[in-house]
Coordinates of C-alpha atoms and ligand atoms in Angstrom, one line a residue:
X16 CA 16.0 41.1 -20.6
X17 CA 15.7 42.8 -17.3
X18 CA 18.3 42.6 -14.5
X19 CA 18.0 39.5 -12.4
X20 CA 16.7 40.3 -8.8
X21 CA 19.8 38.6 -7.3
X22 CA 23.2 37.7 -8.7
X23 CA 23.7 34.6 -6.7
X24 CA 21.4 32.3 -4.6
X25 CA 22.4 29.5 -2.3
X26 CA 20.1 26.5 -2.2
X27 CA 20.0 25.1 1.3
X28 CA 18.4 21.8 0.4
X29 CA 18.9 18.6 -1.5
X30 CA 17.1 16.2 -3.8
X31 CA 14.6 17.1 -6.5
X32 CA 13.7 20.5 -4.9
X33 CA 17.4 21.7 -5.0
X34 CA 17.5 20.9 -8.7
X35 CA 14.2 22.5 -9.3
X36 CA 15.3 25.8 -7.7
X37 CA 18.6 25.7 -9.6
X38 CA 16.7 25.4 -12.9
X39 CA 14.5 28.5 -12.2
X40 CA 17.6 30.5 -11.1
X41 CA 19.4 29.6 -14.3
X42 CA 16.4 30.8 -16.4
X43 CA 16.4 34.1 -14.4
X44 CA 20.1 34.6 -15.0
X45 CA 20.9 34.0 -11.3
X46 CA 24.0 32.0 -10.4
X47 CA 23.6 29.1 -7.9
X48 CA 25.5 27.6 -5.0
X49 CA 24.2 24.2 -3.8
X50 CA 25.3 23.0 -0.4
X51 CA 25.5 19.3 0.1
X52 CA 26.4 16.5 2.5
X53 CA 29.0 13.9 1.6
X54 CA 26.2 11.5 0.8
X55 CA 24.9 13.9 -1.9
X56 CA 28.2 14.8 -3.5
X57 CA 27.2 13.1 -6.8
X58 CA 23.6 14.4 -6.9
X59 CA 22.1 15.9 -10.1
X60 CA 21.6 19.3 -8.2
X61 CA 25.3 19.4 -7.3
X62 CA 26.2 18.6 -10.9
X63 CA 24.0 21.3 -12.4
X64 CA 24.6 24.1 -10.0
X65 CA 27.3 26.7 -10.8
X66 CA 29.0 26.0 -7.5
X67 CA 28.8 23.3 -4.8
X68 CA 29.9 23.5 -1.2
X69 CA 30.2 20.4 0.9
X70 CA 29.0 21.2 4.4
X71 CA 29.1 18.0 6.3
X72 CA 28.3 14.3 6.6
X73 CA 25.1 12.5 5.6
X74 CA 23.3 13.0 8.9
X75 CA 21.1 16.0 8.5
X76 CA 21.9 17.5 11.9
X77 CA 25.4 17.9 10.8
X78 CA 24.7 19.3 7.3
X79 CA 21.3 20.4 6.0
X80 CA 20.1 21.3 9.6
X81 CA 23.4 23.1 10.5
X82 CA 22.8 26.8 10.1
X83 CA 26.4 27.9 10.8
X84 CA 27.8 25.8 8.0
X85 CA 25.2 27.0 5.5
X86 CA 25.7 30.7 6.4
X87 CA 29.4 30.3 6.1
X88 CA 29.1 28.8 2.7
X89 CA 26.8 31.7 1.6
X90 CA 29.2 34.4 2.9
X91 CA 32.2 32.7 1.4
X92 CA 30.6 32.3 -2.1
X93 CA 29.0 35.8 -2.0
X94 CA 25.4 34.5 -2.2
X95 CA 22.9 37.3 -1.6
X96 CA 19.9 35.1 -0.8
X97 CA 19.1 31.6 0.5
X98 CA 16.3 29.4 -0.9
X99 CA 15.5 26.8 1.8
X100 CA 13.3 24.5 -0.3
X101 CA 11.0 22.4 1.8
X102 CA 11.7 20.4 5.0
X103 CA 15.0 21.0 6.8
X104 CA 15.4 24.7 7.8
X105 CA 12.6 26.0 5.5
X106 CA 10.2 26.8 8.3
X107 CA 12.7 27.7 11.0
X108 CA 12.3 31.3 12.1
X109 CA 15.6 31.2 13.9
X110 CA 17.4 30.3 10.7
X111 CA 15.6 33.1 8.8
X112 CA 16.7 35.5 11.5
X113 CA 20.3 34.3 11.3
X114 CA 20.2 34.9 7.5
X115 CA 19.0 38.4 8.2
X116 CA 21.6 39.2 10.8
X117 CA 24.3 38.2 8.2
X118 CA 22.8 40.4 5.5
X119 CA 21.5 37.4 3.5
X120 CA 17.9 37.4 2.2
X121 CA 15.9 34.4 3.4
X122 CA 13.5 33.5 0.6
X123 CA 10.3 33.0 2.6
X124 CA 8.0 34.9 4.9
X125 CA 9.1 37.2 7.7
X126 CA 10.6 35.2 10.7
X127 CA 7.9 36.6 13.1
X128 CA 5.1 35.4 10.7
X129 CA 6.7 32.0 10.4
X130 CA 7.1 31.7 14.2
X131 CA 3.4 32.6 14.7
X132 CA 2.1 30.2 12.1
X133 CA 4.7 27.4 12.9
X134 CA 3.0 26.9 16.2
X135 CA 0.0 25.0 14.9
X136 CA -2.1 25.6 18.0
X137 CA -1.5 29.3 17.8
X138 CA -2.1 29.3 14.1
X139 CA -5.6 27.9 14.7
X140 CA -6.4 30.7 17.1
X141 CA -5.0 33.4 14.7
X142 CA -7.1 32.1 11.8
X143 CA -10.2 31.8 14.0
X144 CA -9.7 35.4 15.0
X145 CA -9.4 36.3 11.3
X146 CA -12.9 34.8 10.8
X147 CA -11.8 31.4 9.3
X148 CA -13.7 28.3 10.3
X149 CA -11.4 26.0 12.2
X150 CA -11.8 22.3 13.0
X151 CA -13.4 22.1 16.5
X152 CA -10.8 21.4 19.1
X153 CA -8.7 22.9 21.9
X154 CA -8.3 26.7 22.0
X155 CA -4.6 26.2 22.7
X156 CA -2.1 23.6 23.7
X157 CA -3.4 20.9 26.0
X158 CA -1.0 20.3 28.9
X159 CA -2.8 18.3 31.6
X160 CA -4.9 15.1 31.5
X161 CA -7.8 17.1 32.9
X162 CA -7.7 19.5 30.0
X163 CA -7.4 16.6 27.6
X164 CA -10.5 14.9 29.0
X165 CA -12.5 18.1 29.2
X166 CA -11.7 19.1 25.5
X167 CA -12.4 15.6 24.3
X168 CA -15.8 15.6 26.0
X169 CA -16.6 18.9 24.4
X170 CA -15.6 18.0 20.8
X171 CA -16.5 14.3 21.0
X172 CA -14.7 11.2 19.8
X173 CA -12.9 10.5 17.6
X174 CA -10.2 13.1 18.1
X175 CA -6.7 13.6 16.8
X176 CA -3.9 14.7 19.0
X177 CA -1.2 16.7 17.2
X178 CA 2.2 18.2 18.1
X179 CA 2.0 22.0 18.1
X180 CA 5.4 22.1 16.4
X181 CA 4.7 19.1 14.2
X182 CA 4.9 18.6 10.5
X183 CA 5.4 16.0 7.8
X184 CA 2.6 13.8 9.1
X185 CA 4.6 13.0 12.3
X186 CA 3.6 13.5 15.9
X187 CA -0.1 12.8 15.4
X188 CA -2.4 10.1 17.0
X189 CA -6.0 9.4 16.2
X190 CA -8.1 8.4 19.2
X191 CA -11.4 6.5 18.8
X192 CA -11.9 5.1 22.3
X193 CA -11.7 6.7 25.7
X194 CA -9.2 4.0 26.8
X195 CA -6.8 5.1 24.2
X196 CA -6.9 8.8 25.1
X197 CA -4.3 9.1 27.9
X198 CA -1.8 6.6 26.3
X199 CA -2.0 8.5 23.0
X200 CA -1.5 11.8 24.8
X201 CA 1.6 10.5 26.5
X202 CA 3.1 9.0 23.3
X203 CA 2.4 12.0 21.2
X204 CA 4.0 14.3 23.7
X205 CA 7.1 12.0 23.9
X206 CA 7.3 11.9 20.1
X207 CA 6.9 15.6 19.9
X208 CA 9.6 16.2 22.4
X209 CA 12.0 13.7 20.7
X210 CA 11.3 14.8 17.1
X211 CA 10.5 18.5 17.4
X212 CA 12.1 19.4 20.7
X213 CA 8.8 20.8 21.9
X214 CA 6.2 18.6 23.8
X215 CA 3.2 20.8 23.4
X216 CA 0.2 19.1 21.8
X217 CA -3.3 20.2 20.9
X218 CA -6.4 18.4 19.9
X219 CA -8.9 18.4 17.1
X220 CA -12.1 16.6 16.2
X221 CA -11.1 13.8 13.8
X222 CA -12.9 14.0 10.5
X223 CA -13.0 10.4 9.3
X224 CA -14.0 11.0 5.7
X225 CA -12.6 14.4 4.9
X226 CA -10.9 15.6 1.8
X227 CA -7.7 17.5 2.1
X228 CA -7.9 20.7 0.1
X229 CA -5.3 23.4 0.2
X230 CA -5.0 26.8 -1.3
X231 CA -1.9 28.3 -2.8
X232 CA -1.3 31.9 -2.0
X233 CA 1.2 34.5 -3.2
X234 CA 1.7 37.7 -1.3
X235 CA 4.2 40.5 -1.8
X236 CA 5.6 43.4 0.3
X237 CA 3.3 45.9 -1.6
X238 CA 0.0 44.7 -0.2
X239 CA -0.9 42.2 -2.9
X240 CA -2.3 38.9 -1.7
X241 CA -3.7 36.5 -4.3
X242 CA -4.5 32.9 -4.7
X243 CA -3.7 30.4 -7.4
X244 CA -6.6 28.1 -6.8
X245 CA -6.6 24.8 -4.8
X246 CA -5.0 21.4 -4.8
X247 CA -6.7 18.2 -3.6
X248 CA -4.3 16.0 -1.6
X249 CA -6.7 13.5 -0.3
X250 CA -4.8 10.4 -1.4
X251 CA -2.6 9.8 1.6
X252 CA -0.9 7.0 3.5
X253 CA -0.5 7.5 7.2
X254 CA -1.2 11.3 6.8
X255 CA 1.5 11.5 4.0
X256 CA 0.4 12.7 0.6
X257 CA 0.9 10.4 -2.3
X258 CA -1.2 11.9 -5.1
X259 CA -2.2 15.6 -5.5
X260 CA -4.2 17.3 -8.2
X261 CA -5.6 20.6 -9.2
X262 CA -8.4 21.6 -9.5
X263 CA -10.1 19.6 -6.7
X264 CA -12.6 17.2 -8.4
X265 CA -16.3 17.8 -7.8
X266 CA -15.7 20.8 -5.6
X267 CA -18.8 23.0 -5.7
X268 CA -17.8 26.5 -7.1
X269 CA -19.3 28.3 -4.0
X270 CA -17.2 26.1 -1.7
X271 CA -14.1 26.7 -3.8
X272 CA -14.7 30.5 -3.5
X273 CA -15.1 30.2 0.3
X274 CA -11.8 28.4 0.6
X275 CA -9.8 30.6 -1.6
X276 CA -11.2 33.7 0.0
X277 CA -10.5 32.3 3.5
X278 CA -6.9 31.7 2.5
X279 CA -6.5 35.2 1.1
X280 CA -8.1 36.7 4.2
X281 CA -5.9 34.6 6.5
X282 CA -2.7 35.6 4.7
X283 CA -3.6 39.3 4.8
X284 CA -4.4 39.1 8.5
X285 CA -1.0 37.9 9.5
X286 CA 1.0 40.0 7.0
X287 CA 2.1 36.9 5.0
X288 CA 4.6 37.4 2.2
X289 CA 6.0 34.9 -0.3
X290 CA 4.4 31.7 -1.4
X291 CA 2.3 29.9 1.2
X292 CA -0.3 27.2 1.5
X293 CA -3.5 27.2 3.6
X294 CA -4.7 23.7 4.3
X295 CA -8.3 22.8 4.9
X296 CA -10.4 19.7 5.6
X297 CA -13.7 19.4 3.7
X298 CA -16.4 17.0 4.7
X299 CA -19.7 17.4 2.8
X300 CA -20.6 21.0 3.0
X301 CA -18.3 21.8 5.9
X302 CA -14.8 23.2 5.5
X303 CA -12.3 24.1 8.2
X304 CA -8.7 25.3 8.4
X305 CA -6.0 23.0 9.7
X306 CA -2.7 24.7 9.1
X307 CA -0.5 27.0 7.1
X308 CA 2.7 25.9 5.4
X309 CA 5.2 28.7 5.1
X310 CA 7.3 27.3 2.2
X311 CA 7.2 25.9 -1.3
X312 CA 5.4 22.6 -1.1
X313 CA 6.3 19.2 -2.7
X314 CA 3.0 19.4 -4.7
X315 CA 3.5 22.9 -6.1
X316 CA 4.0 21.7 -9.7
X317 CA 0.3 20.8 -10.1
X318 CA -0.5 24.5 -9.5
X319 CA 2.2 25.5 -12.0
X320 CA 0.8 23.2 -14.6
X321 CA -2.7 24.6 -14.5
X322 CA -1.7 28.3 -14.1
X323 CA 1.5 28.4 -16.1
X324 CA 3.1 30.3 -13.2
X325 CA 6.6 29.5 -11.9
X326 CA 6.2 29.6 -8.2
X327 CA 9.9 29.6 -7.3
X328 CA 10.4 32.5 -9.7
X329 CA 7.6 34.4 -7.8
X330 CA 9.2 33.5 -4.4
X331 CA 12.5 34.9 -5.6
X332 CA 11.0 38.1 -7.0
X333 CA 9.0 38.7 -3.8
X334 CA 12.0 38.1 -1.6
X335 CA 13.9 40.8 -3.7
X336 CA 11.1 43.3 -3.0
X337 CA 9.4 43.0 -6.4
X338 CA 5.7 42.8 -6.8
X339 CA 3.9 39.6 -7.7
X340 CA 4.1 39.5 -11.4
X341 CA 0.4 39.2 -12.1
X342 CA -3.0 40.2 -10.8
X343 CA -5.8 37.9 -9.5
X344 CA -7.7 38.4 -12.8
X345 CA -4.7 37.2 -14.8
X346 CA -4.7 33.9 -12.9
X347 CA -6.7 31.6 -15.1
X348 CA -6.3 28.0 -14.3
X349 CA -6.7 25.7 -17.2
X350 CA -7.2 21.9 -17.5
X351 CA -6.3 19.3 -14.9
X352 CA -2.9 18.4 -13.4
X353 CA -2.0 15.4 -11.3
X354 CA 1.2 14.6 -9.4
X355 CA 2.3 11.2 -8.2
X356 CA 5.1 10.7 -5.7
X357 CA 7.4 7.9 -6.6
X358 CA 9.1 6.9 -3.3
X359 CA 11.8 4.4 -2.7
X360 CA 9.7 2.3 -0.4
X361 CA 9.1 -1.4 -0.1
X362 CA 5.4 -2.4 -0.3
X363 CA 6.3 -5.9 1.1
X364 CA 7.8 -4.3 4.2
X365 CA 5.0 -1.9 5.0
X366 CA 6.5 0.8 2.8
X367 CA 9.7 1.0 4.7
X368 CA 12.3 3.2 2.9
X369 CA 14.6 1.1 0.8
X370 CA 17.8 3.1 -0.1
X371 CA 20.3 1.6 -2.4
X372 CA 22.0 1.8 -5.8
X373 CA 19.9 2.5 -8.8
X374 CA 21.1 0.4 -11.7
X375 CA 18.3 1.5 -14.0
X376 CA 16.4 4.8 -14.0
X377 CA 14.5 5.8 -17.1
X378 CA 11.8 8.5 -16.5
X379 CA 8.8 8.7 -18.7
X380 CA 8.3 11.4 -21.3
X381 CA 5.8 12.6 -23.9
X382 CA 3.5 15.5 -24.1
X383 CA 2.6 17.3 -20.9
X384 CA 4.6 15.0 -18.7
X385 CA 7.0 16.6 -16.2
X386 CA 9.4 14.6 -14.0
X387 CA 11.1 16.4 -11.1
X388 CA 13.9 14.2 -9.9
X389 CA 17.5 14.3 -8.8
X390 CA 18.0 10.6 -9.4
X391 CA 19.7 8.8 -12.4
X392 CA 21.1 5.3 -13.2
X393 CA 24.2 4.9 -11.0
X394 CA 22.9 7.1 -8.2
X395 CA 23.2 5.7 -4.7
X396 CA 19.9 6.6 -2.9
X397 CA 21.3 7.6 0.6
X398 CA 19.6 6.3 3.7
X399 CA 19.5 9.6 5.6
X400 CA 16.7 11.5 3.9
X401 CA 13.1 11.2 2.9
X402 CA 12.3 8.4 0.4
X403 CA 11.1 10.7 -2.5
X404 CA 12.7 9.6 -5.7
X405 CA 10.7 11.4 -8.3
X406 CA 7.5 13.4 -8.8
X407 CA 5.6 12.7 -12.0
X408 CA 3.3 15.5 -13.0
X409 CA 0.9 15.3 -15.9
X410 CA -1.4 17.9 -17.5
X411 CA -4.5 17.2 -19.7
X412 CA -7.6 19.1 -20.7
X413 CA -9.8 17.0 -18.4
X414 CA -9.4 14.6 -15.5
X415 CA -10.1 11.4 -17.3
X416 CA -7.3 12.2 -19.8
X417 CA -5.0 13.3 -17.0
X418 CA -5.5 9.9 -15.2
X419 CA -4.9 8.0 -18.5
X420 CA -1.8 10.0 -19.1
X421 CA -0.5 9.4 -15.6
X422 CA -1.1 5.6 -15.9
X423 CA 0.7 5.6 -19.2
X424 CA 3.6 7.7 -17.7
X425 CA 4.0 5.5 -14.6
X426 CA 3.9 2.5 -16.8
X427 CA 6.9 3.8 -18.7
X428 CA 9.0 4.6 -15.7
X429 CA 11.8 2.1 -15.3
X430 CA 13.5 2.0 -11.9
X431 CA 15.6 -0.9 -10.7
X432 CA 18.4 -1.7 -8.3
X433 CA 19.3 -4.3 -5.7
X434 CA 16.8 -4.0 -2.9
X435 CA 15.1 -1.0 -4.4
X436 CA 11.3 -1.0 -4.7
X437 CA 8.9 1.9 -5.2
X438 CA 5.4 3.1 -4.6
X439 CA 4.7 2.9 -8.4
X440 CA 2.3 -0.1 -8.1
X441 CA 0.4 1.4 -5.2
X442 CA 0.0 4.6 -7.3
X443 CA -1.3 2.6 -10.3
X444 CA -3.8 0.7 -8.0
X445 CA -5.2 4.0 -6.8
X446 CA -5.4 5.5 -10.3
X447 CA -7.5 2.4 -11.3
X448 CA -9.7 2.6 -8.2
X449 CA -13.3 3.5 -9.1
X450 CA -13.9 6.0 -6.3
X451 CA -10.7 7.8 -7.2
X452 CA -11.7 7.8 -10.9
X453 CA -15.0 9.3 -9.9
X454 CA -13.3 11.9 -7.7
X455 CA -15.3 10.8 -4.7
X456 CA -12.4 9.6 -2.5
X457 CA -11.4 11.0 0.9
X458 CA -8.3 10.7 3.1
X459 CA -9.9 7.3 4.2
X460 CA -9.1 5.7 0.8
X461 CA -5.8 4.0 1.9
X462 CA -6.6 3.7 5.6
X463 CA -6.6 0.2 6.9
Ligands
LIG518 P1 1.4 17.8 9.0 O1 1.8 19.3 9.2 O2 2.2 16.9 9.8 O3 1.3 17.5 7.5 P2 -1.5 18.2 9.2 O4 -2.1 18.9 10.4 O5 -1.4 19.0 7.9 O6 -0.1 17.7 9.6 O7 -2.3 16.9 8.9 C1 -1.8 16.0 7.9 C2 -3.0 15.1 7.5 O8 -3.6 14.5 8.6 C3 -4.1 15.9 6.8 O9 -4.0 16.1 5.5 C4 -5.3 14.9 7.1 O10 -5.3 13.9 6.2 C5 -5.0 14.4 8.5 N1 -5.6 15.2 9.5 C6 -5.1 16.3 10.2 N2 -6.0 16.8 11.0 C7 -7.1 16.1 10.9 C8 -8.5 16.1 11.5 N3 -8.8 17.0 12.4 N4 -9.4 15.2 11.0 C9 -9.1 14.3 10.1 N5 -7.9 14.2 9.5 C10 -6.9 15.1 9.9

């Protein structure tokens, strides 16, 4: 076996993704340090890591979003690199810069690239300049009511107002009537300021019946940029993904080529390195770029299932200066993979998160069923973080069999606890829905 690219990696995250990174590190012969809050001290990631360092209380600002504590833990334990997972500091160029200043490798793209793409209004412009089609909208951030009205007149209603610094489906408002335009502008700016500390917003034409299709790219420091095909993430609730799959059903091959080539061109144009995702909206024959995510994504396992590639392993290798471990020709997606997000949310209370003690937690099993979770019976789901409990990923030779396998797997999943409910029933309803089964759904599927 060859030498591991790093001796020790610190995982600056929690939940299922922290555990997922620890697993790949172990397979690569890399020791791991997991940092955690007091609320996560008994998590599965903490138990399975080689070392664990408590960095603060449950509130993210004082732990997972606190760079000084994380850097100190890395220096003290001798970690050479930091894997940021998703969310928290994963797309924060300042954090990447601080890592660099302390001689620690940040596993992700260069901070400059992250800064340019993290401003979603600027990213639109960059990609338009690289020749990618973008959703019609404002050229840059919209700062006055005059500009707002002007741009809306040009692109036409409905429009969506988005925070330039936004993410995670937050800081967005759809506007269908002129009366709603100014109030929506004000509330989005206020939310953007409050949540992201940056009140700049921009505007796009709202595509009512679009599919969300994204392309996974891998790029190294030796000039290789390749793609691992696409994922369809059109099953969403309030702009949050619930079910993802690869390949995208019924996507014409020519359109698939256009999207994957656009992503590769976009990544090359900005000097992207690492694993990244180019997101597009597709309506009929039209396709347009919306944003780039500079991190590993929640839904990456569907790509792993159809390509057989470990994306976290590639991220780590690339960060260590090694080349991507395969060529574009060697990427041969096979079969169909679907992922369902099982969240601790209460359908009777409009899917509000419902943290609490899990008294029963028995994940499904069987052939080609992967469950990524940090939970177990006896785990107290903390109230401070996102509601994701487990991701169920299935693979099958074709889509019908994959759907049948997912229904079977979700049916086996036993989760119980006082006050704890999940999205499982909603997921089952979608899987049984004729338009979903036909692969003809759009992001409008669960819109009320
Ligand atoms: P975030 O970074 O918060 O996830 P995105 O810009 O990726 O925000 O948008 C999230 C989701 O919102 C998309 O997947 C899509 O369903 C919807 N959306 C975003 N922009 C548009 C648009 N212009 N038209 C229609 N839907 C959109």
